[in-house]
XYZ file of C-alpha atoms in Angstrom:
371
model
C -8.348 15.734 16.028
C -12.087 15.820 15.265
C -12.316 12.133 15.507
C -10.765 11.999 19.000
C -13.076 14.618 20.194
C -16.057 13.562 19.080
C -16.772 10.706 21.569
C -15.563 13.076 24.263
C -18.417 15.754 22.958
C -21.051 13.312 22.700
C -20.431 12.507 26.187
C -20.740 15.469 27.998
C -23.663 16.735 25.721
C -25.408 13.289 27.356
C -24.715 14.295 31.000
C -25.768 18.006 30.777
C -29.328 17.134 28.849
C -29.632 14.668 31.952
C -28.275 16.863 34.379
C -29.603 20.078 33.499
C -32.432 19.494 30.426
C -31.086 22.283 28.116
C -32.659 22.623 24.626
C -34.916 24.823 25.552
C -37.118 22.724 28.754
C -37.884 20.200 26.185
C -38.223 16.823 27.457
C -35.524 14.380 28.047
C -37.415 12.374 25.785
C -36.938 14.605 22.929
C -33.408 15.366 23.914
C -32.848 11.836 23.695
C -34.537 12.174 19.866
C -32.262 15.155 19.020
C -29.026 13.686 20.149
C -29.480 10.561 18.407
C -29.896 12.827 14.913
C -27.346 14.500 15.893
C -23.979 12.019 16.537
C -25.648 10.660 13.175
C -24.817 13.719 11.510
C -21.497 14.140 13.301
C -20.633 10.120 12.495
C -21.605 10.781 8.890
C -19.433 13.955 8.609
C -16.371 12.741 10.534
C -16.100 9.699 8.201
C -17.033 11.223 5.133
C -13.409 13.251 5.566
C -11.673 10.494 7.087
C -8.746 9.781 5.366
C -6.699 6.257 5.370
C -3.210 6.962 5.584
C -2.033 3.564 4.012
C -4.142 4.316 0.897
C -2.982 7.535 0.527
C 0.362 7.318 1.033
C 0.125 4.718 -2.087
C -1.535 7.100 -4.312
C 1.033 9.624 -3.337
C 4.163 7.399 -4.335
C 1.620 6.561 -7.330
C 1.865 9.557 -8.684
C 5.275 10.047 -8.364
C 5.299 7.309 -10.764
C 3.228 8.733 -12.668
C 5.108 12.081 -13.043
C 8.053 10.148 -13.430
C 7.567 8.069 -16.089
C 4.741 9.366 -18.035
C 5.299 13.372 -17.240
C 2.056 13.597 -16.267
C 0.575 14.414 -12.862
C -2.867 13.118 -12.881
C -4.282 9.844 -13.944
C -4.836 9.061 -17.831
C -8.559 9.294 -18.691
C -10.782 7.310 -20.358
C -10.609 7.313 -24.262
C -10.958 5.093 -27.127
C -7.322 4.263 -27.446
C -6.440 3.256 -23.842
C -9.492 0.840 -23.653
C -7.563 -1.825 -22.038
C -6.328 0.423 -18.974
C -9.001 1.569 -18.403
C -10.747 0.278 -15.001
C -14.677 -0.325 -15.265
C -16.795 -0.422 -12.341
C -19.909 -2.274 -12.485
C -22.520 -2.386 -9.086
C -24.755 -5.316 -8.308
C -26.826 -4.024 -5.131
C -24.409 -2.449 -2.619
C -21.364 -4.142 -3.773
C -19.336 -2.425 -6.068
C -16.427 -4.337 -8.644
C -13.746 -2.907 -10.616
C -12.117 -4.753 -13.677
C -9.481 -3.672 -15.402
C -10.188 -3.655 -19.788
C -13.188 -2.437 -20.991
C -13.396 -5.803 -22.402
C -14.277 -7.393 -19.164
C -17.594 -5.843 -19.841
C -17.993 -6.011 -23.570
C -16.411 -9.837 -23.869
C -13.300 -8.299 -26.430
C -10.100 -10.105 -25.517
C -8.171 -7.516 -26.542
C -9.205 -5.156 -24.541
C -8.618 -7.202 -20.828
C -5.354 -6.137 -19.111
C -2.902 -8.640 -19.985
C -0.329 -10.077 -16.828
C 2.678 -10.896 -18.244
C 5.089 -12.574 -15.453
C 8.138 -12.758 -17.409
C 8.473 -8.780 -19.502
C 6.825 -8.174 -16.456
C 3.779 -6.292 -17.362
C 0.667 -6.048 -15.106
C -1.548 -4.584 -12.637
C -0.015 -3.169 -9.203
C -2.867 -1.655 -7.697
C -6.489 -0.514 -7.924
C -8.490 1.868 -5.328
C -11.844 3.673 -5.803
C -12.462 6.946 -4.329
C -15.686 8.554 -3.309
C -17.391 12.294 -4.220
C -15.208 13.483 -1.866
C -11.813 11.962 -3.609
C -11.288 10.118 -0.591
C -10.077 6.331 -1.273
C -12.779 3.830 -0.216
C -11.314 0.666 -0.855
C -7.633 -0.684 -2.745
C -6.199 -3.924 -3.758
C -1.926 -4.274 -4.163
C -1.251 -7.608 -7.073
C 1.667 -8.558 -7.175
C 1.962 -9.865 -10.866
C 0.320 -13.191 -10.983
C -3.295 -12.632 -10.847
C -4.764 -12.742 -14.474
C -7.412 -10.884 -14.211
C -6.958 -8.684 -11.516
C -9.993 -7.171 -9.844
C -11.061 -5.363 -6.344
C -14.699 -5.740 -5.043
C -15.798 -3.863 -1.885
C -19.342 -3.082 -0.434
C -19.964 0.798 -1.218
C -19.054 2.464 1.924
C -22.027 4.326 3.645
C -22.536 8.004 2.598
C -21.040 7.260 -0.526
C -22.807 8.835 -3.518
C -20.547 8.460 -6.585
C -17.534 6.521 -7.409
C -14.723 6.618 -8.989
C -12.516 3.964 -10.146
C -8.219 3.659 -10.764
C -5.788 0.834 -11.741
C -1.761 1.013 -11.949
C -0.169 -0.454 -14.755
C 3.309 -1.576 -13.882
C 4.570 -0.206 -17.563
C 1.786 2.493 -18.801
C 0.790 4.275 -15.760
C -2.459 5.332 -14.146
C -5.617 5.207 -15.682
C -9.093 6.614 -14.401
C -12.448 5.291 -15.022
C -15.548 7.753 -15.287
C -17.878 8.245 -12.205
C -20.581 6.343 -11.397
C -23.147 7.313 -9.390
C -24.701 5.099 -6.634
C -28.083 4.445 -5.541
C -27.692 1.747 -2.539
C -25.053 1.739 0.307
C -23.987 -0.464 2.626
C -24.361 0.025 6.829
C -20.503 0.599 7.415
C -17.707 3.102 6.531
C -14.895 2.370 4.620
C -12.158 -0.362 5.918
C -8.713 1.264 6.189
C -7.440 -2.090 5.057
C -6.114 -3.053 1.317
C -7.480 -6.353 1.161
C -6.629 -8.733 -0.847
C -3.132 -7.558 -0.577
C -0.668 -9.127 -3.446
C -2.520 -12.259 -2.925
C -0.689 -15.411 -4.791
C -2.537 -17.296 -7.484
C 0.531 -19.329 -9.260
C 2.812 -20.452 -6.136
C 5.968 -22.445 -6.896
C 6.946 -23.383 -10.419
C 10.081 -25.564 -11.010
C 11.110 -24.954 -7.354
C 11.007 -21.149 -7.664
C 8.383 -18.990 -5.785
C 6.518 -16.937 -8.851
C 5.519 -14.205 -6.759
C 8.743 -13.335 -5.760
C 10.718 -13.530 -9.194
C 8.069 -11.284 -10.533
C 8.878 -8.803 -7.489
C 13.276 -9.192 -8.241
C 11.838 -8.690 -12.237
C 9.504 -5.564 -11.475
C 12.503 -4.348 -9.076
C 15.507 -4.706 -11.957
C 13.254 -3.011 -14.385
C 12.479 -0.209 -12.576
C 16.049 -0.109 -11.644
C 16.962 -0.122 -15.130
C 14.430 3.162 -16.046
C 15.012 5.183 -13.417
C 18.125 5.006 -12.699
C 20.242 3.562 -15.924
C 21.339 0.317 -14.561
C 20.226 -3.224 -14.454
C 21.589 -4.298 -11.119
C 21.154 -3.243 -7.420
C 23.754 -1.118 -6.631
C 26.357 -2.842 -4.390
C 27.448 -1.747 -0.397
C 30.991 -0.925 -2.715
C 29.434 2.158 -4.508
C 26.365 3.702 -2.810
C 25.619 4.988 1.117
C 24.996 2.826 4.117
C 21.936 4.352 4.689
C 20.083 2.259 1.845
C 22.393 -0.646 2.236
C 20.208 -3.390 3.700
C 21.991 -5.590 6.762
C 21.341 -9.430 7.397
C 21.334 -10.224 11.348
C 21.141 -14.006 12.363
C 19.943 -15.582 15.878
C 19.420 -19.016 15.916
C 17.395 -20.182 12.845
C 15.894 -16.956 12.101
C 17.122 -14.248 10.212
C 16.615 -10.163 10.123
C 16.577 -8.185 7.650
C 16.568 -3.866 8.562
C 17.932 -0.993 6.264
C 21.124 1.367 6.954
C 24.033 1.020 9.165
C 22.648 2.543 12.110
C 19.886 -0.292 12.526
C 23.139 -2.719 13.306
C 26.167 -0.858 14.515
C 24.378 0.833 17.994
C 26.137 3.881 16.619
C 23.559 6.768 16.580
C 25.723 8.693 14.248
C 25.530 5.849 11.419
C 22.195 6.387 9.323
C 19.320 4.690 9.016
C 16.903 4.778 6.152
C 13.856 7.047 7.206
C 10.146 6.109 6.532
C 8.336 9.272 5.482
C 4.438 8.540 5.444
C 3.221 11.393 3.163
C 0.685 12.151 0.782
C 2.594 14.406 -1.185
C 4.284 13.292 -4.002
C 7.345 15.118 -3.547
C 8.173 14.037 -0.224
C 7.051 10.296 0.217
C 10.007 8.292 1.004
C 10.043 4.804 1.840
C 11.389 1.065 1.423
C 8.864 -0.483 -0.387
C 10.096 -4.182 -0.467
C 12.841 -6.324 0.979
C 13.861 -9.748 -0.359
C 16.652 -12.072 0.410
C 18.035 -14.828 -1.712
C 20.281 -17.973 -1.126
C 23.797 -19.515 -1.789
C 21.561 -20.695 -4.868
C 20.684 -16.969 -5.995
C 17.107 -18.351 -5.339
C 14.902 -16.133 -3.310
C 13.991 -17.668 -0.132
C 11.924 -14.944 1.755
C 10.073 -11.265 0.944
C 8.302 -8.701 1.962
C 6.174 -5.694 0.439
C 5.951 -2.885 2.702
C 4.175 0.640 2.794
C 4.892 4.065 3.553
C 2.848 2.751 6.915
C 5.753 0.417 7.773
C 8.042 1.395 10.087
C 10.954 0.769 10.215
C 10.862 -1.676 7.554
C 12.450 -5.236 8.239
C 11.945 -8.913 7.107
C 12.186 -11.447 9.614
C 12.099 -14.928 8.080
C 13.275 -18.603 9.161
C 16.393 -20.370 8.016
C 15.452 -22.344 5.314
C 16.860 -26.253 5.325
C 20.398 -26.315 3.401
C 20.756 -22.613 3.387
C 24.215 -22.059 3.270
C 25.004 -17.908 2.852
C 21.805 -15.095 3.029
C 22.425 -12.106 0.529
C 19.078 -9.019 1.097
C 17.912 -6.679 -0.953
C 15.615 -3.684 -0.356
C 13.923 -1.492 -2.724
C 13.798 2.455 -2.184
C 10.685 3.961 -3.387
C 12.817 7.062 -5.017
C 16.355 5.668 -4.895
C 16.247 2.256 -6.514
C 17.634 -0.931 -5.667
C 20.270 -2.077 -2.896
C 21.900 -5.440 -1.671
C 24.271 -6.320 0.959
C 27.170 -7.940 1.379
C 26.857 -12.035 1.369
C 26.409 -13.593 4.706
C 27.425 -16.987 6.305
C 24.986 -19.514 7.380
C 25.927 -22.128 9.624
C 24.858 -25.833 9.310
C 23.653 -24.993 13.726
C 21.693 -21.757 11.669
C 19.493 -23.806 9.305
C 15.786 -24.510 10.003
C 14.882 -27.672 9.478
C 11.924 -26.717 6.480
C 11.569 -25.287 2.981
C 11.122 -21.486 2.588
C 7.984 -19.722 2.552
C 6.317 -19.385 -1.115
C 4.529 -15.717 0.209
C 4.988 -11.782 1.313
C 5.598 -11.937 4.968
C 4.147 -8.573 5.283
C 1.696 -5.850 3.320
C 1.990 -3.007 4.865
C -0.483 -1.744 8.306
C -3.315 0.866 8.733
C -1.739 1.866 11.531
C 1.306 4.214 10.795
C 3.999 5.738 13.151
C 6.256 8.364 11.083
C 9.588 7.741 12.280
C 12.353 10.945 12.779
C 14.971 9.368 11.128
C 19.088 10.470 10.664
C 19.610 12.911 7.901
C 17.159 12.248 6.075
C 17.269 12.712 2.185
């Protein structure tokens, strides 16, 4: 709200100097001086609180994890044993770099963050925060970047940092602050750039990035909720099932019965955008796979996406279309098998790539019974 009123403020604080010189009969002159110093101060503090709801919302489902997993609500912090999870920041001017090992600084192998693509085991995000705990910049990997790093310019008003990475397996891990000396001239991007950026692309005809997103899916699937395939549109709800819809060589992929049937009684799965652990609820990635059982198309998605979908072209030869979508707290679902027709077929290859990452800009969505 303070952001949306403070252009409106600054405005009408210009016309009545001009109109009517307040501030005491000084001159317009020094008016002019004063209100210049003053939507300074009023930029500075409306973006030093200014939250970005995509990188929050991450942290949020984050630590969900984190309690999860690891029974522990907070990050891990530095010590002597965790030296390879540990994220490092290191500052060269105003551009700030986080690496994930203390090795990357000290040159000890050992002690880099390995990215294994087949257990899986690797990085899935890093974000820095600011003296204010407010996120300033964050990366998503999705598996095949071997040494997986995020480098930003340090926001403006930023006077200490703060640095975290997400292991897949192990958790969250904190770095120590850092304090900073030199800024650059703009705020904070509400962007998570790169975002699971691709460093291996195809390998014996199958997309790497994507069989290290079904791998990361089944074995989360497997901890959380004791079994190592999706569950099936035989033995779960219709409001996680995801639904295939074809027209002409493009297909559709949304999430719950209602998104298909036109029947506003039949549910659909919500999107809640929160930052509270407890309540975040979203479908964090969609991915559809062939006659073949090769994946053809994907998508990772936020708590900023809604609703979630994955539009993708035919591929060439494509014969039936079977989706899956992930739910952030209720695992993994796939649909029923659906025919292609030869008229259906693009005339390519599929995509080796995420169709989507997730937007700054988020619309929380009133869904049907929500769970």
């Amino acid at each position: 709200a303070f952001l949306f009123l403070l252009p409106r403020l600054q405005f009408l604080y210009f016309i009545a100097i001009h109109k009517y010189g307040f501030m005491n009969n000084r001159s317009k002159s020094s008016n002019m001086y004063f209100l210049a110093y003053l939507l300074i101060f009023l930029h500075l503090v409306a973006h030093a609180s200014a939250q970005c709801e995509v990188f929050e919302t991450r942290r949020a489902d984050i630590l969900r994890l984190q309690q999860l997993d690891h029974q522990q609500g907070t990050p891990f912090t530095p010590t002597s044993t965790n030296g390879k999870h540990t994220p490092v920041i290191t500052l060269t001017g105003t551009e700030a770099k986080v690496t994930v090992g203390t090795g990357t600084i000290s040159g000890d192998a050992a002690l880099i963050h390995p990215t294994d693509r087949t257990t899986p085991h690797f990085i899935s995000t890093i974000y820095a925060t600011n003296q204010n705990d407010v996120i300033i910049a964050m990366t998503m990997l999705s598996g095949t970047t071997d040494q997986p790093s995020l480098t930003f310019e340090v926001p403006l008003g930023t006077t200490s940092i703060q640095a975290f990475s997400f292991c897949n397996t192990h958790g969250l891990f904190g770095s120590d602050v850092m304090q900073v000396t030199s800024t650059g001239s703009s705020t904070a991007s509400c962007s998570i750039t790169p975002c699971f950026e691709d460093t291996v692309g195809i390998e014996n005809g199958v997309c790497a990035q994507f069989a290290v997103m079904e791998a990361d899916a089944l074995r989360r699937q497997l901890s959380e909720h004791l079994r190592d395939t999706p569950f099936t549109p035989d033995d779960t709800n219709t409001k996680h099932t995801p639904f295939i819809t074809i027209s002409g060589t493009s297909a559709k992929v949304t999430v719950g019965l209602g998104t298909v049937s036109g029947n506003t009684a039949d549910p659909i799965h919500p999107t809640v955008s929160s930052e509270d652990p407890l309540v975040i609820h979203y479908i964090e990635m969609i991915f559809v796979k062939d006659q073949t059982g090769k994946i053809i198309a994907a998508s990772y998605l936020t708590a900023t996406s809604s609703p979630p979908s994955l539009e993708f072209t035919i591929p060439s030869g494509t014969t039936s279309l079977r989706a899956f979508s992930m739910c952030n707290t209720h695992g993994l679902f796939q649909s029923s098998d659906v025919a292609v027709s030869s008229s259906n077929q693009g005339s390519g290859d599929f995509v080796c790539g995420v169709s989507e990452c997730g937007s700054a800009k988020a619309e929380v969505q009133s869904q049907h019974d929500d769970l």
